[in-house]
Coordinates of C-alpha atoms in Angstrom, one line a residue:
M733 CA -19.5 1.9 -2.2
Q734 CA -19.2 -0.1 0.9
Y735 CA -17.6 1.0 4.1
R736 CA -15.7 -0.8 6.9
T737 CA -14.2 0.2 10.3
L738 CA -10.5 0.8 10.1
G739 CA -9.1 -1.6 12.6
R740 CA -10.1 -0.6 16.1
T741 CA -10.2 3.1 15.4
G742 CA -13.9 3.6 14.8
V743 CA -13.2 5.4 11.6
Q744 CA -15.3 4.4 8.6
V745 CA -13.4 4.0 5.3
S746 CA -14.4 3.0 1.8
T747 CA -13.5 -0.5 0.7
L748 CA -11.6 1.1 -2.2
V749 CA -8.9 3.7 -1.5
L750 CA -7.6 6.2 -3.9
G751 CA -3.8 5.8 -4.1
A752 CA -1.9 8.7 -5.5
M753 CA 1.4 7.1 -6.4
N754 CA 0.9 7.9 -10.1
F755 CA 0.2 11.6 -9.5
G756 CA 3.1 13.6 -10.9
R757 CA 6.3 12.4 -12.6
I758 CA 5.9 8.7 -11.9
G759 CA 2.6 8.4 -13.8
R760 CA 3.1 11.5 -16.0
T761 CA -0.2 12.8 -14.5
T762 CA -0.9 16.6 -14.6
Q763 CA -2.6 18.6 -11.8
D764 CA -5.8 18.8 -13.9
E765 CA -5.8 15.1 -14.5
A766 CA -5.1 14.4 -10.8
T767 CA -7.9 16.7 -9.7
A768 CA -10.3 15.0 -12.1
I769 CA -9.4 11.6 -10.7
V770 CA -9.9 12.8 -7.1
D771 CA -13.3 14.3 -8.1
A772 CA -14.4 11.0 -9.7
A773 CA -13.3 9.0 -6.7
L774 CA -15.0 11.2 -4.1
E775 CA -18.2 11.3 -6.2
A776 CA -18.2 7.5 -6.2
G777 CA -17.9 7.4 -2.4
I778 CA -14.2 6.9 -1.8
N779 CA -13.3 8.8 1.4
L780 CA -9.7 7.7 1.9
I781 CA -6.8 9.0 -0.1
D782 CA -3.3 7.5 0.3
T783 CA -0.1 9.1 -0.8
A784 CA 3.6 9.4 0.3
D785 CA 6.4 11.9 0.5
W786 CA 8.5 9.7 -1.7
Y787 CA 6.0 9.6 -4.7
S788 CA 7.6 11.8 -7.3
D789 CA 9.7 13.5 -4.6
G790 CA 6.7 15.2 -2.9
E791 CA 4.9 16.1 -6.1
S792 CA 2.1 13.6 -5.4
E793 CA 1.4 15.2 -2.0
E794 CA 1.3 18.7 -3.6
M795 CA -1.2 17.5 -6.2
V796 CA -3.4 15.8 -3.6
G797 CA -3.3 18.9 -1.5
K798 CA -4.5 21.1 -4.4
A799 CA -7.1 18.6 -5.4
I800 CA -8.7 18.3 -2.0
A801 CA -8.6 22.0 -1.1
G802 CA -11.9 23.1 0.4
R803 CA -13.1 19.6 1.3
R804 CA -10.5 18.3 3.6
E805 CA -12.8 17.5 6.5
D806 CA -14.7 14.9 4.4
I807 CA -11.5 13.0 3.6
V808 CA -9.5 10.5 5.6
L809 CA -6.0 11.6 4.5
A810 CA -3.1 9.2 4.6
T811 CA 0.6 9.7 3.7
K812 CA 3.9 7.9 4.5
A813 CA 7.5 8.6 5.3
T814 CA 10.9 6.8 5.6
M815 CA 12.0 6.4 2.0
P816 CA 15.0 8.5 0.9
M817 CA 14.1 12.0 0.0
S818 CA 17.7 13.1 -1.0
D819 CA 21.2 11.9 -1.0
E820 CA 21.7 13.2 2.5
R821 CA 22.0 10.1 4.7
N822 CA 19.6 11.4 7.4
H823 CA 16.9 12.4 5.0
Q824 CA 15.3 8.9 5.3
G825 CA 14.4 6.3 7.8
S826 CA 12.2 6.4 10.9
S827 CA 14.3 8.2 13.4
R828 CA 12.7 10.9 15.6
R829 CA 14.9 13.5 13.9
W830 CA 13.7 12.7 10.4
L831 CA 10.0 11.9 11.2
V832 CA 9.5 15.2 13.0
T833 CA 11.1 17.1 10.1
E834 CA 9.4 15.2 7.3
L835 CA 6.0 15.3 8.7
D836 CA 6.1 19.1 8.7
N837 CA 7.3 18.9 5.1
S838 CA 4.3 16.7 4.2
L839 CA 1.9 19.0 6.0
R840 CA 3.2 21.9 4.0
R841 CA 3.0 20.1 0.6
L842 CA -0.5 18.9 1.3
G843 CA -1.6 22.3 2.6
V844 CA -3.2 20.8 5.8
D845 CA -2.7 21.0 9.5
H846 CA -2.9 17.3 10.3
I847 CA -2.7 13.9 8.8
D848 CA -5.3 11.3 9.6
L849 CA -3.1 8.2 9.1
Y850 CA 0.7 8.6 9.1
Q851 CA 2.5 5.5 7.9
I852 CA 6.0 4.2 8.2
H853 CA 6.6 3.3 4.5
R854 CA 9.2 0.5 5.2
W855 CA 10.6 -1.0 8.3
D856 CA 13.9 0.7 9.1
P857 CA 16.3 -1.8 10.7
R858 CA 18.6 1.0 11.9
T859 CA 16.0 2.5 14.2
S860 CA 14.5 0.9 17.3
D861 CA 10.8 0.5 17.6
E862 CA 10.9 2.5 20.8
E863 CA 12.5 5.5 19.0
T864 CA 9.9 5.5 16.2
L865 CA 6.9 4.8 18.3
S866 CA 7.9 7.5 20.8
A867 CA 8.2 10.1 18.0
L868 CA 4.9 9.1 16.5
T869 CA 3.1 9.1 19.8
D870 CA 4.4 12.7 20.5
L871 CA 3.3 13.8 17.0
Q872 CA -0.1 12.3 17.8
R873 CA -0.4 14.1 21.1
A874 CA 0.6 17.3 19.4
G875 CA -2.4 17.0 17.1
K876 CA -0.3 16.7 13.9
I877 CA -1.5 13.1 13.2
R878 CA -4.6 11.3 14.3
Y879 CA -3.3 7.7 13.9
F880 CA -0.2 5.9 12.6
G881 CA 0.4 2.7 10.8
S882 CA 3.1 0.5 9.1
S883 CA 3.6 -0.4 5.5
T884 CA 5.1 -3.6 4.1
F885 CA 6.4 -4.8 7.5
P886 CA 7.3 -8.5 7.9
A887 CA 5.0 -10.2 10.3
Y888 CA 7.5 -10.6 13.0
R889 CA 8.2 -6.8 12.9
I890 CA 4.5 -6.1 13.2
V891 CA 4.5 -8.2 16.4
Q892 CA 7.6 -6.6 17.8
A893 CA 6.2 -3.1 17.3
Q894 CA 3.0 -4.1 19.1
W895 CA 5.0 -5.4 22.0
A896 CA 7.3 -2.3 22.1
A897 CA 4.2 -0.1 22.3
R898 CA 2.8 -2.1 25.1
D899 CA 6.0 -2.4 27.1
N900 CA 6.8 1.3 26.8
Y901 CA 3.3 2.7 27.2
L902 CA 3.2 4.2 23.8
S903 CA 0.5 4.5 21.1
R904 CA 0.6 1.6 18.6
Y905 CA 0.3 1.1 14.9
V906 CA -3.4 0.7 14.0
T907 CA -2.9 -0.3 10.4
E908 CA -0.7 -2.3 8.1
Q909 CA -0.4 -1.7 4.3
P910 CA 0.9 -4.8 2.6
G911 CA 1.1 -5.9 -1.0
Y912 CA -1.6 -8.4 -1.9
S913 CA -3.2 -9.8 -5.1
I914 CA -4.4 -13.1 -6.5
L915 CA -0.9 -13.6 -7.9
Q916 CA 0.9 -12.7 -4.6
R917 CA -0.8 -14.4 -1.7
G918 CA 2.1 -14.9 0.7
I919 CA 0.7 -12.5 3.3
E920 CA -2.1 -15.0 3.9
T921 CA 0.4 -17.2 5.5
H922 CA 2.1 -14.8 8.0
V923 CA 1.0 -11.1 7.8
L924 CA -2.8 -11.4 7.8
P925 CA -3.0 -13.8 10.8
V926 CA -1.0 -11.3 12.8
T927 CA -3.0 -8.3 11.8
E928 CA -6.2 -10.1 12.7
Q929 CA -4.7 -11.1 16.1
Y930 CA -3.9 -7.5 16.9
G931 CA -7.0 -5.9 15.3
L932 CA -5.1 -3.9 12.7
G933 CA -6.8 -2.3 9.7
V934 CA -5.3 -3.6 6.5
L935 CA -5.0 -1.4 3.3
V936 CA -3.6 -3.6 0.5
W937 CA -1.6 -2.2 -2.3
S938 CA -1.1 -3.5 -5.9
P939 CA -4.3 -5.6 -5.9
L940 CA -4.0 -5.6 -9.8
A941 CA -0.5 -7.0 -9.5
S942 CA 1.2 -4.1 -11.3
G943 CA -1.3 -4.4 -14.2
W944 CA -1.2 -8.2 -14.7
L945 CA -4.8 -8.4 -13.5
S946 CA -6.1 -5.3 -15.3
G947 CA -7.3 -7.3 -18.3
A948 CA -4.7 -5.7 -20.6
I949 CA -2.4 -8.7 -20.6
R950 CA -3.0 -11.8 -22.6
A951 CA -0.9 -14.7 -23.9
G952 CA 0.3 -14.2 -27.4
Q953 CA 0.0 -10.4 -27.2
E954 CA 2.8 -7.9 -26.7
I955 CA 2.8 -6.4 -23.1
T956 CA 2.7 -2.6 -23.5
T957 CA 1.4 -1.4 -20.2
N958 CA 2.9 1.7 -18.5
R959 CA 4.3 -0.4 -15.7
S960 CA 6.0 -2.9 -18.1
A961 CA 7.9 0.0 -19.6
S962 CA 9.3 1.1 -16.2
L963 CA 9.8 -2.4 -14.8
P964 CA 10.5 -4.6 -17.9
Q965 CA 12.0 -7.4 -15.8
R966 CA 8.7 -8.0 -14.2
F967 CA 7.0 -8.6 -17.5
D968 CA 9.8 -10.5 -19.4
T969 CA 8.1 -13.8 -20.2
A970 CA 11.5 -15.4 -20.6
I971 CA 11.6 -15.4 -16.8
A972 CA 9.9 -18.4 -15.2
S973 CA 7.9 -16.4 -12.6
N974 CA 6.5 -14.2 -15.3
R975 CA 5.5 -17.2 -17.4
A976 CA 3.7 -18.6 -14.3
K977 CA 1.9 -15.3 -13.9
L978 CA 0.9 -15.2 -17.6
D979 CA -0.5 -18.8 -17.3
A980 CA -2.4 -17.9 -14.2
V981 CA -3.9 -14.8 -15.8
G982 CA -5.1 -16.8 -18.8
Q983 CA -7.0 -19.2 -16.4
L984 CA -8.3 -16.3 -14.3
A985 CA -9.7 -14.6 -17.4
E986 CA -11.8 -17.7 -18.1
V987 CA -13.1 -17.7 -14.5
A988 CA -14.0 -14.0 -14.8
D989 CA -15.7 -14.5 -18.2
Q990 CA -17.8 -17.4 -16.8
A991 CA -18.8 -15.3 -13.8
G992 CA -19.7 -12.3 -16.0
L993 CA -17.0 -10.2 -14.4
T994 CA -14.1 -8.1 -15.7
M995 CA -10.6 -9.0 -14.6
I996 CA -10.6 -5.8 -12.4
Q997 CA -13.8 -6.9 -10.6
L998 CA -12.3 -10.3 -10.1
A999 CA -9.0 -8.9 -8.7
L1000 CA -10.5 -6.3 -6.4
G1001 CA -13.4 -8.6 -5.3
F1002 CA -10.8 -11.2 -4.3
V1003 CA -8.7 -9.1 -2.0
T1004 CA -11.6 -7.4 -0.3
A1005 CA -13.2 -10.8 0.3
H1006 CA -10.5 -11.7 2.9
P1007 CA -11.9 -11.0 6.4
A1008 CA -8.6 -9.4 7.5
V1009 CA -8.6 -6.9 4.7
T1010 CA -10.3 -3.5 5.2
S1011 CA -9.7 -1.9 1.8
A1012 CA -7.9 -2.2 -1.5
I1013 CA -5.8 0.7 -2.8
I1014 CA -6.3 1.5 -6.5
G1015 CA -3.7 3.6 -8.2
P1016 CA -5.2 5.0 -11.4
R1017 CA -3.1 6.9 -13.8
T1018 CA -5.9 8.2 -16.0
L1019 CA -9.6 9.0 -15.7
D1020 CA -10.4 5.9 -17.7
H1021 CA -8.5 3.8 -15.3
V1022 CA -10.3 5.2 -12.3
H1023 CA -13.7 4.6 -13.9
S1024 CA -12.9 1.0 -14.8
Q1025 CA -11.7 0.4 -11.2
L1026 CA -14.6 2.1 -9.5
A1027 CA -16.9 -0.2 -11.5
A1028 CA -15.6 -3.0 -9.2
A1029 CA -16.8 -1.3 -6.0
G1030 CA -19.2 -3.6 -4.2
T1031 CA -18.2 -6.7 -6.2
V1032 CA -18.8 -9.8 -4.1
L1033 CA -17.4 -13.0 -5.4
S1034 CA -19.3 -16.3 -4.9
A1035 CA -17.8 -19.2 -3.1
D1036 CA -17.5 -21.1 -6.4
V1037 CA -15.4 -18.2 -7.9
L1038 CA -13.2 -18.0 -4.9
D1039 CA -12.7 -21.8 -5.0
A1040 CA -11.7 -21.5 -8.7
I1041 CA -9.2 -18.8 -7.9
D1042 CA -7.7 -21.1 -5.1
A1043 CA -7.3 -23.9 -7.7
I1044 CA -5.3 -21.6 -9.9
V1045 CA -3.1 -19.9 -7.3
A1046 CA -3.0 -21.8 -4.0
P1047 CA -3.7 -19.9 -0.8
G1048 CA -0.5 -18.4 0.7
T1049 CA 1.4 -18.7 -2.5
D1050 CA 3.5 -15.9 -4.2
L1051 CA 4.1 -16.6 -7.9
A1052 CA 7.0 -14.1 -7.8
P1053 CA 8.4 -14.2 -4.2
H1054 CA 11.5 -12.3 -5.3
E1055 CA 9.4 -9.3 -5.9
K1056 CA 8.3 -9.0 -2.3
F1057 CA 9.3 -5.9 -0.3
D1058 CA 9.0 -7.4 3.2
T1059 CA 11.9 -9.9 2.9
P1060 CA 14.1 -9.9 6.0
P1061 CA 17.3 -8.0 5.3
A1062 CA 19.5 -11.0 6.1
L1063 CA 18.0 -12.9 3.2
L1064 CA 19.1 -10.2 0.8
D1065 CA 22.6 -9.3 2.2
P1066 CA 25.0 -12.2 2.8
A1067 CA 27.0 -10.1 5.3
L1068 CA 24.0 -10.1 7.7
R1069 CA 23.8 -13.9 8.0
R1070 CA 27.6 -14.6 8.4
R1071 CA 29.8 -14.0 11.4

């Protein structure tokens, strides 16, 4: 396992991160299975575990807490807040009122007294940067969190938050967690240049593109992955963007074969090769998944392989731009772009 410095924090983290989104109801993973996955990850040298309050309505945090009991100090623990936790309108977002309350809930579920990296899961357009950063700074000073970061923020919001922290003498976001894969490279155009400019650590999610780059999907074969069952529209090959992904996967498989790599090694080696990326988050649902993904630790792609990837999916290109989660709200809601 390789290790890199997380932004400007001085904290050393593994280049692969264990993501716990599939722990609990979402991935139908039991506590015993989750603990076995955590054990395998830690044994392989992973030292950062990432979860969120929203994953299976807090069940993921509870499972992570039980799995790491007795070895907390060796783990860089990250979680997130802002996604809706109930139908109550104020049980979501990044207001001071909610973050103070929900952090305590996460600490209780995880069974710990502090979070190493507390992340704002999505930008909340209803709440000012000053409000959110002030609350996070106070929680940091209280010792409940060590650092805080953002997740899936548009580039201009990352910049605005940095300016707000500077202008109001507040602590700033030290990390960003964007989606990134060979098939979704849009952040190379806008987000990654900004994170490099401000010295943010970058923890990328979905490096296997929801399973498209796992090696389990091939042209002419029925797609039967777990994710295709829960998000069928993202795998329906009658849709043009999915046909483009399927074509790219076929070409990428040839590149991987010629280089003597698995598709997982190709996918993870690609995202961790970018100089702006600190680590890639893997989200295994089974012990077999975690072992196949851990096998990619330390994969370094040659310039020839990276050039071949660029020829298949051009730098800065999203093959499915409509699947992005950092689209400015005005592009999704007509009311926000009309007087």
